[in-house]
DNA sequence: TTATATCCTGACATAGATGCCAGCTTGTTC
DNA sequence: GAACAAGCTGGCATCTATGTCAGGATATAA
């Protein structure tokens, strides 16, 4: 058995575990997406959505997984974009194990109309190369999600990360980079300011370099990253963590 | 007590937990960095590095945290860039709970010279907005990291994510976005191809649109993201998971 | 019907990025 | 001293992106 097939086999084991743990904790309705930017549902090797083959949903008749706005309700997705931690949904709000304002700005007022669930545990999965996925465990009625979350968040998160990582490796997407050359200090600095939208001449002023030098460093950085042009450099460097926070 | 102070207080609790669990599992030497792109060590509210105030290191005299190449040995960092899952280091190689080729291309031949540890558990923490952090638990001598990893990886990962998230919220970095407008299908498509380094006219050919239309969508996307210019749009969209995999 | 959102297209001028050429300094190693 | 790497700078021609103006098509919901 070659490696890809092995990854697919491992993936279906993780899929089963995800459903099992959902049944165990009383939140058996599950939505999963390895890449939120992908309009297609997350599917197995044969192209069958896991939502068909394994995962159950609150309303079994709805092809919820085809309309991602319904399944992975927009506020849930946006919350995933902003949080690295797992969190849960109850009483129309997001919560986690600590006091946080990260998710307080998200408008949840229309969730109940689109997702027929009162309580849910959401695990965002931020991945290399700027890929973002999520797994959501839902309950139909109130099951005391706060306690469930406190006891199982760590397991759920680790399982979610493993499933999505394995699934991605099986799909060969994102493509794994063969080499990783070291970026010099100057190259990283120029990239960071370029990502902030600065022009070459602005970067030159900021770092006290001439335009030519800024161009020199950006060119070298692009070549090390295997990128063609500034935008792709930014995309690759950001996805590998070379750029960092604003 | 205001929210930021609360986050700082919570952060030091997590810091203590990280050291405690390290002692408990027999891997008490710890290196942490919330943002790999930040040349400064991870520090508390007063600016004192956690490496000074709390964490221990194998050689207490070395100011290892000042030289990140030494502390967070280059191959460790590069492995973090490529993996969303926690993994461990033993016998000069990286391993995880499953068969994976993700980290096999990384050259580890010079690790023993720079990091005086034979075994380590590495938890990469991929965060929103393209920030990447890590926490590394090390042992001086062999302690059977394989079993430790199998039993504690989930706890370690959840703790690492919580610590780094709280620390970032305390620092107010990355800045939390107030609003998140929905990107339309076309806007997302144009962004994706722009991130791949395509020019407006190339995107037009790919999506069968005129250059004007491509420009129209990219302009709208930039305005929704609060970005000025194409490069910043890419950086923001990538960091929020709108672009996805190659 | 009237909004509203999404989507589509064109023209023009200016600023910026890119490809290509060349040369310079500084420090290290042999 | 010679050879080498890393960093730094300039000029020039061309392509690309951006700002600003204009117009219209289609569909869905109130």
XYZ file of C-alpha atoms (C1' of nucleotides) in Angstrom:
552
model
C 0.000 0.000 0.000
C 1.481 3.311 -0.976
C 1.553 6.320 1.274
C -1.446 8.135 -0.192
C -3.660 5.094 0.183
C -2.435 4.762 3.740
C -3.440 8.364 4.426
C -6.899 7.731 3.001
C -7.310 4.683 5.210
C -6.176 6.665 8.214
C -8.577 9.435 7.269
C -11.593 7.166 7.382
C -10.515 5.952 10.793
C -10.422 9.538 12.023
C -13.786 10.230 10.405
C -15.271 7.316 12.326
C -13.679 8.555 15.532
C -15.161 12.003 14.980
C -18.634 10.507 14.700
C -18.030 8.178 17.642
C -16.936 10.913 19.969
C -19.930 12.958 18.843
C -22.253 10.120 19.817
C -20.392 9.652 23.082
C -20.713 13.255 24.224
C -24.258 13.646 22.993
C -23.505 15.971 20.103
C -23.869 13.614 17.145
C -24.605 16.074 14.349
C -21.407 16.921 12.590
C -20.257 19.224 9.837
C -16.675 19.172 8.627
C -14.766 21.147 6.031
C -11.033 20.899 5.483
C -10.789 24.108 3.469
C -13.307 26.875 3.991
C -12.281 28.447 0.700
C -13.276 25.307 -1.176
C -16.864 25.428 -2.418
C -17.050 21.644 -2.621
C -17.926 19.529 0.395
C -15.216 17.510 2.109
C -15.205 14.110 0.452
C -13.447 10.771 0.577
C -11.155 9.213 -1.973
C -14.066 8.280 -4.224
C -15.534 11.766 -4.067
C -18.425 10.860 -1.766
C -19.041 13.586 0.813
C -18.487 12.461 4.384
C -21.819 14.126 5.071
C -23.384 11.366 2.989
C -21.306 8.391 3.984
C -20.819 8.962 7.694
C -21.910 12.168 9.319
C -25.474 12.671 10.409
C -27.333 15.930 10.371
C -30.251 17.302 12.284
C -32.484 17.310 9.299
C -31.435 14.248 7.299
C -33.380 15.278 4.235
C -31.660 18.594 3.693
C -28.591 18.437 1.527
C -27.115 20.927 3.903
C -23.540 20.189 2.873
C -24.207 21.524 -0.604
C -25.077 24.942 0.748
C -22.223 25.815 2.970
C -23.876 28.931 4.242
C -26.526 26.765 5.827
C -24.386 23.946 7.117
C -21.493 25.990 8.333
C -23.497 29.010 9.221
C -21.746 32.235 8.244
C -21.146 33.472 11.808
C -19.620 30.101 12.683
C -17.210 30.435 9.769
C -16.284 33.986 10.588
C -15.647 33.024 14.187
C -13.306 30.300 12.936
C -11.419 32.920 10.945
C -10.734 34.907 14.096
C -10.025 32.228 16.688
C -7.309 29.624 16.965
C -9.011 28.068 19.992
C -12.015 25.778 20.012
C -15.165 27.471 21.272
C -18.817 26.686 21.772
C -22.147 28.224 20.912
C -24.965 28.572 23.424
C -27.714 31.078 24.062
C -26.944 32.812 20.817
C -23.346 33.568 21.776
C -19.839 32.202 21.479
C -17.893 31.160 24.544
C -14.579 29.592 25.429
C -12.717 28.450 28.500
C -11.514 31.951 29.212
C -12.779 35.481 28.991
C -12.189 36.733 25.474
C -13.381 39.560 23.286
C -12.185 37.932 20.092
C -15.608 36.714 19.029
C -17.811 39.327 20.629
C -18.054 41.447 17.494
C -19.711 38.693 15.462
C -23.402 39.054 14.883
C -25.172 35.808 15.797
C -28.710 37.086 15.662
C -29.722 35.001 12.657
C -28.137 31.703 13.545
C -31.221 29.947 14.835
C -32.992 30.427 11.574
C -30.333 28.805 9.497
C -28.883 26.139 11.776
C -31.381 24.075 13.700
C -29.227 23.674 16.724
C -29.169 25.375 20.038
C -25.729 24.215 21.111
C -22.549 23.454 19.219
C -18.832 22.975 19.680
C -16.732 24.526 16.947
C -13.080 23.624 16.373
C -11.244 25.856 13.924
C -8.229 24.227 12.289
C -5.668 26.715 11.046
C -3.207 24.987 8.814
C 0.051 25.726 7.031
C -0.136 27.691 3.793
C -3.130 29.713 4.973
C -5.601 26.899 4.823
C -8.447 27.037 7.290
C -10.781 24.177 8.142
C -13.263 23.366 10.852
C -15.221 20.592 12.492
C -18.502 21.360 14.222
C -20.303 19.086 16.659
C -23.966 19.989 17.160
C -26.805 18.966 19.427
C -30.469 19.227 18.563
C -31.593 20.154 22.050
C -29.781 21.552 25.041
C -27.301 19.009 26.419
C -25.185 21.167 28.703
C -22.497 22.055 26.226
C -20.481 24.012 28.760
C -19.510 20.941 30.757
C -18.999 18.842 27.661
C -16.686 21.500 26.276
C -14.691 21.758 29.464
C -14.058 18.032 29.552
C -13.535 17.235 25.912
C -12.232 20.330 24.132
C -8.652 19.072 24.088
C -9.613 15.678 22.629
C -11.908 17.234 20.054
C -9.270 19.701 18.954
C -6.519 17.148 18.588
C -8.812 14.831 16.686
C -9.954 17.627 14.387
C -6.394 18.645 13.579
C -5.360 15.073 12.921
C -8.320 14.369 10.683
C -7.917 17.450 8.569
C -4.127 17.108 8.321
C -4.403 13.505 7.230
C -7.164 14.289 4.785
C -5.075 17.027 3.244
C -2.017 14.840 2.979
C -4.142 12.202 1.294
C -5.428 14.760 -1.194
C -1.953 16.140 -1.749
C -3.274 19.603 -1.126
C -1.695 21.932 -0.176
C 1.317 20.742 -2.067
C 4.198 20.102 0.283
C 7.228 22.258 -0.395
C 10.357 20.284 -1.132
C 12.868 22.759 0.243
C 12.832 25.677 2.601
C 15.646 28.122 2.276
C 16.404 30.489 5.054
C 15.262 34.080 4.584
C 17.729 36.731 5.687
C 16.729 39.434 8.136
C 16.430 42.056 5.426
C 14.424 39.831 3.130
C 11.920 39.112 5.887
C 11.652 42.798 6.797
C 10.998 43.837 3.224
C 8.402 41.094 2.826
C 6.609 42.174 5.983
C 6.258 45.758 4.842
C 5.321 44.698 1.345
C 2.554 42.569 2.852
C 1.360 45.635 4.720
C 0.764 47.248 1.350
C 3.814 49.486 1.271
C 5.458 50.354 -2.025
C 9.130 49.773 -2.698
C 9.976 53.395 -2.061
C 8.012 53.461 1.205
C 9.823 50.338 2.371
C 13.053 52.037 1.455
C 12.198 54.979 3.659
C 11.073 52.764 6.538
C 14.150 50.532 6.493
C 16.499 53.283 5.341
C 17.393 51.527 2.122
C 17.373 52.614 -1.491
C 14.637 51.420 -3.799
C 17.155 49.290 -5.625
C 18.060 47.470 -2.439
C 14.470 46.838 -1.512
C 13.911 45.394 -4.952
C 17.047 43.302 -4.556
C 15.817 41.756 -1.311
C 12.295 41.164 -2.548
C 13.667 39.495 -5.644
C 15.863 37.206 -3.560
C 13.014 36.390 -1.210
C 10.728 35.532 -4.107
C 13.334 33.266 -5.584
C 13.887 31.473 -2.265
C 10.159 30.983 -1.845
C 9.769 29.794 -5.392
C 7.371 32.629 -6.109
C 6.827 34.669 -9.225
C 6.095 38.231 -8.307
C 5.252 40.143 -5.211
C 1.743 38.885 -4.561
C 2.709 35.247 -4.661
C 5.660 35.953 -2.397
C 3.294 37.436 0.147
C 0.910 34.517 -0.109
C 3.631 31.919 0.356
C 5.521 33.785 3.060
C 2.330 34.438 5.007
C 1.288 30.805 4.754
C 4.611 29.674 6.167
C 4.584 32.115 9.067
C 7.360 34.385 7.837
C 5.318 37.550 8.025
C 3.581 37.478 11.379
C 1.207 39.889 12.970
C 0.252 43.405 12.166
C -9.743 45.007 36.259
C -10.042 45.674 32.571
C -10.018 43.021 29.935
C -6.387 43.349 28.875
C -5.164 43.002 32.445
C -7.376 39.967 32.798
C -5.773 38.430 29.723
C -2.312 39.063 31.135
C -3.294 37.405 34.403
C -4.708 34.457 32.508
C -1.553 34.286 30.448
C 0.674 33.848 33.466
C -1.573 31.070 34.699
C -1.149 29.280 31.383
C 2.595 29.895 31.485
C 2.732 28.228 34.890
C 0.654 25.322 33.603
C 3.015 24.876 30.672
C 5.963 24.587 33.031
C 4.005 22.345 35.430
C 3.009 19.890 32.770
C 6.579 19.889 31.534
C 7.769 18.905 34.995
C 5.022 16.318 35.275
C 5.877 14.499 32.067
C 9.616 14.765 32.534
C 10.278 17.272 29.781
C 10.891 20.408 31.838
C 12.985 22.465 29.393
C 10.696 24.757 27.476
C 10.965 27.245 24.661
C 7.952 29.274 23.578
C 7.409 31.851 20.883
C 4.024 33.319 20.009
C 5.165 34.723 16.654
C 8.024 33.103 14.791
C 8.393 36.212 12.673
C 9.064 38.328 15.744
C 12.772 38.611 16.496
C 12.081 39.461 20.138
C 11.536 36.761 22.743
C 8.043 36.134 24.062
C 7.668 38.345 27.125
C 5.198 39.227 29.846
C 3.392 42.501 30.384
C 6.509 44.119 31.859
C 8.661 42.987 28.963
C 10.482 40.250 30.883
C 11.000 37.156 28.745
C 9.207 34.082 30.051
C 12.489 32.326 29.461
C 13.896 34.424 32.303
C 10.954 34.516 34.673
C 9.588 30.996 34.383
C 10.930 28.603 31.814
C 14.046 26.640 32.433
C 16.585 25.623 29.856
C 19.072 22.850 29.549
C 22.023 25.121 29.842
C 20.869 27.847 32.282
C 23.777 30.132 31.480
C 23.129 30.459 27.782
C 20.860 33.301 26.826
C 19.408 30.951 24.308
C 16.215 32.930 23.907
C 18.138 35.854 22.443
C 19.398 33.741 19.585
C 16.348 32.093 18.143
C 18.325 29.938 15.815
C 19.816 28.226 18.832
C 16.758 27.978 21.009
C 14.216 27.153 18.372
C 16.556 25.281 16.164
C 15.984 26.051 12.491
C 14.697 22.593 11.530
C 12.208 22.755 14.403
C 10.876 26.046 13.092
C 10.661 24.839 9.529
C 8.809 21.752 10.670
C 6.325 23.990 12.467
C 5.768 25.873 9.227
C 4.736 22.681 7.476
C 2.691 20.862 10.123
C -0.541 21.721 11.882
C -0.188 18.705 14.155
C 2.044 18.371 17.179
C 5.017 16.099 16.604
C 8.079 14.873 18.435
C 11.779 14.611 17.815
C 13.765 11.491 18.535
C 16.757 9.757 17.014
C 17.373 12.736 14.781
C 13.954 12.552 13.150
C 10.461 13.915 13.439
C 7.523 11.656 14.214
C 3.815 11.907 14.868
C 0.940 9.614 15.768
C 0.481 8.602 12.165
C 2.563 7.879 9.115
C 3.309 11.145 7.382
C 5.737 12.432 4.798
C 5.132 16.071 5.662
C 8.308 16.470 7.669
C 10.518 13.947 5.969
C 12.162 16.499 3.697
C 13.600 18.522 6.551
C 17.275 18.121 7.185
C 17.880 17.405 10.879
C 21.509 16.454 10.629
C 22.802 19.434 12.589
C 20.289 19.564 15.396
C 22.360 17.909 18.064
C 25.062 20.480 17.764
C 22.778 23.415 18.395
C 20.134 22.063 20.749
C 21.413 19.949 23.594
C 18.431 17.707 23.715
C 17.867 14.255 22.437
C 14.072 14.280 22.683
C 11.480 16.999 22.306
C 7.764 17.537 21.757
C 6.968 20.371 19.378
C 3.522 21.951 19.158
C 3.063 24.344 16.241
C 0.324 26.918 16.781
C -1.092 28.261 13.554
C -3.183 31.297 14.275
C -5.510 33.638 12.463
C -3.947 36.322 10.294
C -1.006 34.132 9.329
C 0.630 34.194 12.706
C 2.617 31.122 13.623
C 3.856 30.262 17.094
C 5.194 27.216 18.854
C 5.874 25.678 22.232
C 8.608 23.100 22.612
C 9.046 20.761 25.550
C 12.518 19.237 25.783
C 14.275 16.589 27.809
C 17.986 16.476 28.489
C 18.262 12.725 28.313
C 16.073 10.058 26.793
C 12.774 9.775 28.650
C 10.692 7.730 26.245
C 9.096 10.582 24.364
C 7.002 8.283 22.208
C 4.796 7.176 25.096
C 4.673 10.639 26.592
C 3.558 12.035 23.283
C 0.876 9.416 22.806
C -0.641 10.162 26.199
C -0.288 13.917 26.407
C -0.248 15.368 22.901
C -3.875 16.502 23.100
C -3.398 18.279 26.443
C -0.165 19.887 25.329
C -1.696 21.126 22.108
C -4.764 22.615 23.737
C -2.669 24.286 26.388
C -0.281 25.693 23.789
C -3.103 27.135 21.729
C -4.749 28.657 24.771
C -1.542 30.197 26.045
C -0.572 31.756 22.753
C -4.098 32.965 21.996
C -4.418 34.597 25.389
C -0.986 36.124 25.152
C -1.821 37.599 21.783
C -5.110 38.985 22.971
C -3.301 40.550 25.913
C -0.791 42.153 23.565
C -3.521 43.273 21.217
C -1.630 41.716 18.365
C -2.778 40.771 15.825
C -5.313 43.528 15.888
C -8.794 42.083 15.949
C -10.912 43.078 12.971
C -14.096 44.900 13.895
C -16.200 43.687 10.992
C -16.108 40.907 8.490
C -18.048 41.458 5.337
C -18.939 38.576 3.143
C -16.843 38.103 0.012
C -18.782 37.159 -3.100
C -17.883 34.154 -5.184
C -16.225 36.250 -7.881
C -14.277 38.341 -5.419
C -12.889 35.220 -3.773
C -12.001 33.688 -7.130
C -10.159 36.787 -8.301
C -8.297 36.987 -4.997
C -7.240 33.369 -5.227
C -5.735 33.775 -8.669
C -4.145 37.069 -7.714
C -2.516 35.316 -4.768
C -1.158 32.752 -7.191
C 0.714 35.573 -8.895
C -1.560 36.020 -11.902
C -1.972 39.444 -13.480
C -5.350 41.050 -14.013
C -5.407 40.070 -17.656
C -4.438 36.477 -16.880
C -7.222 36.264 -14.296
C -9.566 37.650 -16.906
C -8.620 34.872 -19.291
C -8.917 32.205 -16.592
C -12.318 33.338 -15.342
C -13.498 34.564 -18.748
C -13.903 38.147 -17.614
C -12.664 41.436 -18.942
C -9.782 43.183 -17.220
C -12.180 45.843 -16.020
C -14.316 43.284 -14.265
C -11.367 41.653 -12.601
C -10.266 45.055 -11.377
C -13.800 45.725 -10.173
C -13.895 42.567 -8.065
C -10.419 43.022 -6.657
C -11.254 46.590 -5.715
C -14.431 45.497 -3.941
C -12.605 42.705 -2.152
C -9.899 45.094 -0.989
C -12.469 47.506 0.308
C -14.322 44.764 2.200
C -11.089 43.572 3.733
C -10.039 47.070 4.632
C -6.933 46.701 2.526
C -5.059 49.196 0.420
C -3.758 47.541 -2.680
C -3.377 44.062 -3.975
C -0.585 42.813 -1.748
C -2.345 43.752 1.461
C -5.553 42.190 0.190
C -3.691 38.924 -0.324
C -2.117 39.086 3.109
C -5.419 39.758 4.863
C -7.484 37.317 2.836
C -4.909 34.584 3.297
C -4.763 35.211 7.028
C -8.528 34.844 7.316
C -8.709 31.666 5.292
C -10.390 33.109 2.218
C -7.784 31.885 -0.210
C -7.144 28.288 0.718
C -4.764 25.776 -0.733
C -2.798 25.672 -3.909
C -42.666 48.309 -8.871
C -38.855 49.573 -6.402
C -34.951 48.602 -4.007
C -30.753 45.946 -3.350
C -26.971 43.003 -4.367
C -24.194 40.920 -7.608
C -22.121 41.026 -11.745
C -20.239 42.997 -16.010
C -17.582 46.524 -19.232
C -15.083 50.605 -21.034
C -11.469 54.770 -21.234
C -7.718 57.560 -19.432
C -3.636 59.144 -16.845
C -0.320 58.183 -13.411
C 2.203 55.551 -10.186
C 4.403 51.382 -9.273
C 6.621 46.791 -10.258
C 9.622 44.018 -12.956
C 13.567 42.382 -15.962
C 17.980 43.435 -17.246
C 22.286 45.617 -17.100
C 26.243 47.230 -14.220
C 29.164 48.301 -10.019
C 30.190 49.099 -4.885
C 31.394 47.879 0.326
C 32.242 44.826 4.173
C 33.619 40.859 6.421
C 35.271 35.985 6.351
C 38.049 32.176 4.947
C 42.015 30.096 3.039
C 46.659 38.924 -0.815
C 42.943 36.207 -3.217
C 38.515 34.370 -3.359
C 33.975 34.404 -1.741
C 29.414 35.581 0.258
C 26.130 38.872 1.790
C 24.478 43.162 1.478
C 23.888 47.546 -0.983
C 23.077 50.969 -5.101
C 22.053 52.955 -9.760
C 19.869 53.358 -14.591
C 16.590 52.176 -18.221
C 12.712 50.193 -20.785
C 8.421 47.923 -20.352
C 4.651 45.965 -18.380
C 1.171 46.137 -14.712
C -1.702 48.140 -11.138
C -4.366 51.764 -9.459
C -7.591 55.959 -9.155
C -11.392 58.020 -11.253
C -14.811 58.652 -14.308
C -18.715 56.500 -16.994
C -22.368 52.977 -18.270
C -25.503 48.637 -18.141
C -27.464 43.450 -17.033
C -29.623 40.181 -13.968
C -31.915 38.265 -10.108
C -34.108 38.275 -5.538
C -36.815 40.215 -1.990
C -40.055 43.828 -0.002
